[in-house]
Every structure is written in structure tokens, then in C-alpha cells.
Short mmCIF file of C-alpha atoms in Angstrom, two decimals:
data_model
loop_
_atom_site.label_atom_id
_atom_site.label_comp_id
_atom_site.label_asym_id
_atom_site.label_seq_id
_atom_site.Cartn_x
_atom_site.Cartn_y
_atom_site.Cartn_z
CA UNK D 1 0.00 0.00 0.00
CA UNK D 2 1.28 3.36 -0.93
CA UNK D 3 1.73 5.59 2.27
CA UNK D 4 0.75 9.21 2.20
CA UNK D 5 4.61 10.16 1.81
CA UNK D 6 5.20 8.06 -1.23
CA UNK D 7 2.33 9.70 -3.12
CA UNK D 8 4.40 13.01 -2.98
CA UNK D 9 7.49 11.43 -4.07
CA UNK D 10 6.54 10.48 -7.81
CA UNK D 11 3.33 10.38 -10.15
CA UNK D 12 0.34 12.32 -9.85
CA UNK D 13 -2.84 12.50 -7.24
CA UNK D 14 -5.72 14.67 -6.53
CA UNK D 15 -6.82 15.38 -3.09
CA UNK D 16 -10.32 16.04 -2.21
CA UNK D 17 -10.76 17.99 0.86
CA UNK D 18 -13.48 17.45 3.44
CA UNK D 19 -15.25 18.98 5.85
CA UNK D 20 -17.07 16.57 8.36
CA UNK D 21 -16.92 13.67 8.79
CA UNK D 22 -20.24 12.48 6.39
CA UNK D 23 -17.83 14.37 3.61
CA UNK D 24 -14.88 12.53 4.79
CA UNK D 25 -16.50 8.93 4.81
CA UNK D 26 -18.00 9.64 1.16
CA UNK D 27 -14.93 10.98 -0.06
CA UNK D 28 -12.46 8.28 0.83
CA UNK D 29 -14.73 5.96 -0.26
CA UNK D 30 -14.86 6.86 -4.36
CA UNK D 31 -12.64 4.70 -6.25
CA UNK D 32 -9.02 6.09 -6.86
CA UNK D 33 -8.99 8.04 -3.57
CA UNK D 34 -5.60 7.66 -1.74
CA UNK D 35 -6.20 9.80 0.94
CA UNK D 36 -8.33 13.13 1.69
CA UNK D 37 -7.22 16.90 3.40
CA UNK D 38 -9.41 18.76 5.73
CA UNK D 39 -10.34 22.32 4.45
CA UNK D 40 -9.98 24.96 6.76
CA UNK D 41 -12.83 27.01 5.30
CA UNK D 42 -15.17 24.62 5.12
CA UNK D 43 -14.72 23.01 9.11
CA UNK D 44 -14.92 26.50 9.94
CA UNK D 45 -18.27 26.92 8.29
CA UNK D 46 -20.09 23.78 9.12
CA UNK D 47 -19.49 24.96 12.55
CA UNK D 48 -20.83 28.65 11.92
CA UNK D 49 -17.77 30.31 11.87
CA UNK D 50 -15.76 32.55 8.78
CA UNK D 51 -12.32 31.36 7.51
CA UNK D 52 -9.25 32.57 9.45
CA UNK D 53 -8.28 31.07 12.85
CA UNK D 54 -11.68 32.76 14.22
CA UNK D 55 -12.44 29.27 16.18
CA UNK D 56 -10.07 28.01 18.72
CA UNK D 57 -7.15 25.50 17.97
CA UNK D 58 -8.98 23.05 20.20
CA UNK D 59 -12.43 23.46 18.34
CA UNK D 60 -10.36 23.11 15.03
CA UNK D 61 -8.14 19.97 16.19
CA UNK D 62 -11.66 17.95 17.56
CA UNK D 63 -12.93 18.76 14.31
CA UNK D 64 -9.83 17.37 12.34
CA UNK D 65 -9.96 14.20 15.03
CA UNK D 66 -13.65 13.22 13.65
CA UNK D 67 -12.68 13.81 9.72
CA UNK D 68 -9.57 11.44 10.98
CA UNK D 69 -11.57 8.87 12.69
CA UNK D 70 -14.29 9.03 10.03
CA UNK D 71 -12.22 8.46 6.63
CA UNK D 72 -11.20 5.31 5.10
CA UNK D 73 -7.78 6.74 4.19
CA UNK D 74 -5.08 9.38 5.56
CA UNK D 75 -5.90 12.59 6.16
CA UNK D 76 -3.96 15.54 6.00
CA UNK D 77 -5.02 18.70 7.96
CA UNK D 78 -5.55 22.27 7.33
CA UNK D 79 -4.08 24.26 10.23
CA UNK D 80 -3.87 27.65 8.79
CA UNK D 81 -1.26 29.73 9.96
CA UNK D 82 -0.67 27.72 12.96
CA UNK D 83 -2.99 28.98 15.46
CA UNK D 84 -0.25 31.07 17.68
CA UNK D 85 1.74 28.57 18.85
CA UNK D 86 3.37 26.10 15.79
CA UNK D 87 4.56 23.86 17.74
CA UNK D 88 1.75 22.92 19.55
CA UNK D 89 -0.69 23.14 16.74
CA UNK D 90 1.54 20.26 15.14
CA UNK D 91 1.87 18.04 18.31
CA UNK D 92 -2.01 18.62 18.30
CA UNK D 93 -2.28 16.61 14.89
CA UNK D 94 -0.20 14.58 15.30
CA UNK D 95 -1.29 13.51 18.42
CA UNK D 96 -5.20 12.68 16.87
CA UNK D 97 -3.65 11.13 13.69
CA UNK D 98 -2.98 13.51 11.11
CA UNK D 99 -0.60 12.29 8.25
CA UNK D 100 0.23 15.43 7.17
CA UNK D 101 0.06 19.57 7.64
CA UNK D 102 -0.71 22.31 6.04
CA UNK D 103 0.64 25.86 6.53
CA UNK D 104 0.35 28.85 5.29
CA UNK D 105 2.76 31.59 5.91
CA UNK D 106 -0.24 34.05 6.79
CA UNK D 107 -0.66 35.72 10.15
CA UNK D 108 -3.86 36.14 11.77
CA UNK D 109 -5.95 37.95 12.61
CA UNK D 110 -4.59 40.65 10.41
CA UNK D 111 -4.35 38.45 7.25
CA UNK D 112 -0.23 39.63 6.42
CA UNK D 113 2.00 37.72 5.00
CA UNK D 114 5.05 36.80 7.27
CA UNK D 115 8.94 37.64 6.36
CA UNK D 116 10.58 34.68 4.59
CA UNK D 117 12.64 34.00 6.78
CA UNK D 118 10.07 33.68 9.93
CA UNK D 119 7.80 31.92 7.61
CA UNK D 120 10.78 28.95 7.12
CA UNK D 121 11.57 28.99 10.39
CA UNK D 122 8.09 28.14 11.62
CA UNK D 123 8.29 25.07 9.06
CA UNK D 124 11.23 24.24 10.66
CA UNK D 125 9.72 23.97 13.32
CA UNK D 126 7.22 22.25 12.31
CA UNK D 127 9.57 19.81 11.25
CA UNK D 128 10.97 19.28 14.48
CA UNK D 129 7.98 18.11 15.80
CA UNK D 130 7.50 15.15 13.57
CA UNK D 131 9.66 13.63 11.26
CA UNK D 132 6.57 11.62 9.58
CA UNK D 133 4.31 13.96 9.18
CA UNK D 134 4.45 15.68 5.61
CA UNK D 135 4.34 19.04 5.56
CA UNK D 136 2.75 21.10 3.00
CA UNK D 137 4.01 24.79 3.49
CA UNK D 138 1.61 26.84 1.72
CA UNK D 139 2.72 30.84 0.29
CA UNK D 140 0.14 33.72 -0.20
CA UNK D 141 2.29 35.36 -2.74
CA UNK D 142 0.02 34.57 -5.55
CA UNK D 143 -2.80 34.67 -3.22
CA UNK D 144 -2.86 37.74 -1.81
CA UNK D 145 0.92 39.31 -1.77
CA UNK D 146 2.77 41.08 -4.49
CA UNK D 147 2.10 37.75 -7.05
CA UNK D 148 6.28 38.15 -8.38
CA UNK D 149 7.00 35.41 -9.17
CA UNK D 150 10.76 35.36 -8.15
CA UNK D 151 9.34 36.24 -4.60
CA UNK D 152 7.26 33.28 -4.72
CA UNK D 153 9.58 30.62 -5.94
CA UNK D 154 12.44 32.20 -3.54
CA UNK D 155 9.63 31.45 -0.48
CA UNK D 156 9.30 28.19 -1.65
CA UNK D 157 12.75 27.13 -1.64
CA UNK D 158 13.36 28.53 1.66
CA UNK D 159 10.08 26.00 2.64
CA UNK D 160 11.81 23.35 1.33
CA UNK D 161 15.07 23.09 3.04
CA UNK D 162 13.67 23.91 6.29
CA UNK D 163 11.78 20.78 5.90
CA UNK D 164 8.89 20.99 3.52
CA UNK D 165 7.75 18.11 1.32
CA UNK D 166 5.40 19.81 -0.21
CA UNK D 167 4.56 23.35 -1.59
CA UNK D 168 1.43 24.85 -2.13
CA UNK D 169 0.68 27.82 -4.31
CA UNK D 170 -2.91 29.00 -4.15
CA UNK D 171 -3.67 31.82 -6.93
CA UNK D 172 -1.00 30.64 -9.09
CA UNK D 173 -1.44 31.66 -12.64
CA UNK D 174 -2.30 27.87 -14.32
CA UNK D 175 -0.17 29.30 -17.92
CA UNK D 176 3.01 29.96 -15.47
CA UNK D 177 2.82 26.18 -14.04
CA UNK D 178 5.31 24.77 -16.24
CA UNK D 179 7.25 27.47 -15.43
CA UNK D 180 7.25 27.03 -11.67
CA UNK D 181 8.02 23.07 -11.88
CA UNK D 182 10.69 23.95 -14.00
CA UNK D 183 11.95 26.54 -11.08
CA UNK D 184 11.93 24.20 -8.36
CA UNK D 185 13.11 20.88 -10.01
CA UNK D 186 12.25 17.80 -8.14
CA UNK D 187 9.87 19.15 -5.90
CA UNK D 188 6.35 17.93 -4.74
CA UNK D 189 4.03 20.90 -5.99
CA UNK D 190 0.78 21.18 -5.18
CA UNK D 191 -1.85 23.38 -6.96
CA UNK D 192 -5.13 24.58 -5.81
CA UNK D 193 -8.28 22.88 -7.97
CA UNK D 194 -10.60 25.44 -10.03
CA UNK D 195 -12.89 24.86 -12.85
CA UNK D 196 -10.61 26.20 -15.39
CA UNK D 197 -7.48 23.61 -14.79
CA UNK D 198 -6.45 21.26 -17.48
CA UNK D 199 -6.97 17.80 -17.04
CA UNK D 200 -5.61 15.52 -14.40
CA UNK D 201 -3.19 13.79 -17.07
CA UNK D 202 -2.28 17.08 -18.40
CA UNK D 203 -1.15 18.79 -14.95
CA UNK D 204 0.75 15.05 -14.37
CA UNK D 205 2.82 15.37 -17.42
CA UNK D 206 3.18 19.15 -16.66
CA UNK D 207 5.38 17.87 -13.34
CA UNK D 208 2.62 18.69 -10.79
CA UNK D 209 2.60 16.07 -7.95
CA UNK D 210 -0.87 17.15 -6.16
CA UNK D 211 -4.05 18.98 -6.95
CA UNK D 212 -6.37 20.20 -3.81
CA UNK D 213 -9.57 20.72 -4.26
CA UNK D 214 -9.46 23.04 -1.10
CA UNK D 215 -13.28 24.20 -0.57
CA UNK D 216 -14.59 24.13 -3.75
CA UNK D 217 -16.75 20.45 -2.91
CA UNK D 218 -18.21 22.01 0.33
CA UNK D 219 -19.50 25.25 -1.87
CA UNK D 220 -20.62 23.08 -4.43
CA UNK D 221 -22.62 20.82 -2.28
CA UNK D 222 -24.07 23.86 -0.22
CA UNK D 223 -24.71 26.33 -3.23
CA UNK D 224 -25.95 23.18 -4.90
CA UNK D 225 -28.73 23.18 -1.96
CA UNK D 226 -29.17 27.11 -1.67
CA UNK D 227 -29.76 27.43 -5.37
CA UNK D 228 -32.10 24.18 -5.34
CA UNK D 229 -34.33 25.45 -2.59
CA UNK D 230 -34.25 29.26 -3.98
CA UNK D 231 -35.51 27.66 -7.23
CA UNK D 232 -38.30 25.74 -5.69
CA UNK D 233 -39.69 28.83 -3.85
CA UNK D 234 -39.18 31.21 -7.19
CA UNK D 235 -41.53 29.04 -9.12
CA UNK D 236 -39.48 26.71 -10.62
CA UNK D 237 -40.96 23.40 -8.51
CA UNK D 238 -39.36 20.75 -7.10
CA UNK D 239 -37.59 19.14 -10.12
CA UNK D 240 -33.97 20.71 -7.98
CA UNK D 241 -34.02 18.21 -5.10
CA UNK D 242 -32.63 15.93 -7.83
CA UNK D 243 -29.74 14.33 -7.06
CA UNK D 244 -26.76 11.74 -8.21
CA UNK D 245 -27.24 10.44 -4.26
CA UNK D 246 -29.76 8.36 -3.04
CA UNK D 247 -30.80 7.94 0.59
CA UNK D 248 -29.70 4.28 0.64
CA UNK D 249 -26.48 5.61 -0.96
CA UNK D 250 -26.13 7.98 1.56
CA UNK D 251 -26.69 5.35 4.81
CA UNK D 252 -24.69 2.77 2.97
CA UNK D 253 -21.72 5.47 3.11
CA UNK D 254 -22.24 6.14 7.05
CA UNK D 255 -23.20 3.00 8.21
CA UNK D 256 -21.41 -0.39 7.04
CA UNK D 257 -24.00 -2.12 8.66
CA UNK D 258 -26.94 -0.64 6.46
#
């Protein structure tokens, strides 16, 4: 069985991310899933709450614990900028199973995006905690930051010698991605899903080892509902509660014993 390391160390895999743990039981269980991510944005809004550290790192880490404990594969965790404290945000998932991290080098509340070097050092830190665990160190450059690419790539090599096995560039211009694999040869490189990317095979022969989906399945499966139930009360009946998953489906998925 391939382990959640070896999938970032050659070929090509997408990641869906979940949100709960019904999401993370369904998700694991399609065929071709190797293992699933947590989404920060959408944990934080099944429990009510914006995107942004605005919970508390316990509230996050139970959360992560019951995706864990409810998928059929490993899970890697979004822990946003680390919650304060790096070091115990890490020994927090790794503690309640995680197989891997992600971090970004954003500070919050205010939403900046740390020095270089302090960014690094917090992987390395990271790192120290776990030798394991992979670690997906995640820039803002392209995100929200200047979007130079030179800037970027420079980040990204500082994330990977201070222990990084991954990098993750949200934003990134999908024209410039050959470019950027060519910039950092060897590297795991991980690019954010959006409706607009090429094609799985095409992004594998491209160089790119991972593609997140990130919260793009938890807005599609709640705008999915908003939009059916908007349609139903504006006239347009009921023929929007249709759906590709049946009830038995659904129990079958939660419940082994259905």
C-alpha cells in the first residue's frame, strides 16, 4: 500500500478535501482516492464560523480528530497559519492522527503575510515536531501578496530546506505552471483545484505532484442546496431536489452495517 509520503514522491494525485466527517466517509470511499485533506474554510463553516483562525485551535483539532476517525484513508489537515503557537498546533495533529500539515505563511488575525525568513523557520519547526508527518508549506504570494513570481519561488525554496515536502501555491497563474516546476526541479508541488485547470493527465505530465480541491466540494454541495431550494420557492418546482445520491447511498456510506 502506498503511504501518504510516497504519493508526494513520484506520479500524480488529486486530493479532495473534506469537511465533516459524512464528507470525509463519502470521499475516501470513491474509487481512486488515496487519501483526503481537511479544508480549513469549510470546518470552519459547518461549525458557523468565517475562515481565518476565528475558532479556537482546540475546536479546530476535535474537528480534524472526527474527519480522521471518520475516513477510510489518511488525512492531511488544514491548520492555517498555525494557530499562535506552531509547535503545539503540530503536536495537536499529530497527536489525533494527522498524516500530514498544512501551513500557510499568513498571520492572523490581520491576514499579512510573514517575512521569509520567519515563515521557514516556523516550518522548521514544524519539522521538528514530527519527522513523519508531511508538511505542506503553503505561500500567499500569488494569493494575496505582491504575485512576483521570483518572490514566490524564492519562499518556496526557503520551505523546502527547512523541511517541507510539499509546496502549495494558491492563486497561481495555471499558464506559469510549467514554469514554476521547472523553477523548483524535483519538488512535490501542489496546486489549488478550479474549474478552469487542465486535465488531471495534463497537470501530471506538466510535473505537478498534487491537486487540492481546497473548498470548492463544500461550496458546491451547499450552493448546490441554496440554489435548489431558492428555485423551488421562485416558481421553478421541485424538479432541484434531484440528485446523483440516493438515501440508501447515503446510509450505505455512514453506516457499514446498512
Amino acid at each position: 500500500m502506498t503511504t501518504f509520503r510516497e504519493l508526494h514522491q513520484s506520479g500524480f494525485f488529486v486530493l479532495p478535501n473534506a469537511w465533516d466527517p459524512a464528507s470525509a466517509q463519502l470521499l475516501s470511499a470513491v474509487p481512486g482516492v488515496p487519501a483526503i485533506g481537511t479544508t480549513s474554510a469549510g470546518v470552519a463553516a459547518a461549525l458557523g464560523q468565517p475562515d481565518g483562525e476565528r475558532m479556537p485551535l482546540a475546536v479546530m483539532i476535535k474537528a480534524v480528530a472526527a474527519i480522521i476517525e471518520a475516513s477510510a484513508v489518511p488525512v492531511t489537515a488544514d491548520l492555517e497559519g498555525g494557530y499562535g503557537d506552531i509547535r503545539a498546533c503540530i503536536a495537536a495533529a499529530v497527536d489525533v492522527g494527522a498524516a500530514g500539515v498544512n501551513i500557510e505563511d499568513v498571520r492572523y488575525p490581520d491576514g499579512a503575510i510573514r517575512d521569509a525568513a520567519e515563515a521557514a523557520d516556523r516550518i522548521a519547526t514544524a519539522r521538528s515536531v514530527s519527522d513523519d508527518l508531511v508538511i505542506n508549506a503553503r505561500t500567499d504570494v500569488w494569493w494575496s501578496g505582491s504575485r512576483d513570481f521570483d518572490e514566490g519561488v524564492a519562499r518556496l525554496r526557503r520551505f523546502l530546506q527547512a523541511g517541507a515536502d510539499c509546496v502549495f501555491v494558491p492563486g497561481f497563474p495555471e499558464a506559469q505552471i510549467p514554469e514554476l516546476v521547472a523553477a523548483l526541479p524535483g519538488a512535490a508541488i501542489n496546486i489549488l483545484a478550479s474549474p478552469t485547470l487542465p486535465y488531471p493527465e495534463v497537470l501530471a505530465a506538466m510535473g505537478v505532484r498534487r491537486v487540492s480541491t481546497g473548498s470548492w466540494l463544500c461550496r458546491l454541495a451547499w450552493g448546490s442546496s441554496r440554489d435548489a431550494l431558492a428555485g423551488l420557492l421562485g416558481g421553478q418546482g421541485f424538479a432541484g431536489l434531484a440528485t446523483t445520491l440516493s438515501y440508501p447511498d447515503l446510509m450505505k456510506a455512514l453506516d457499514k452495517r446498512y
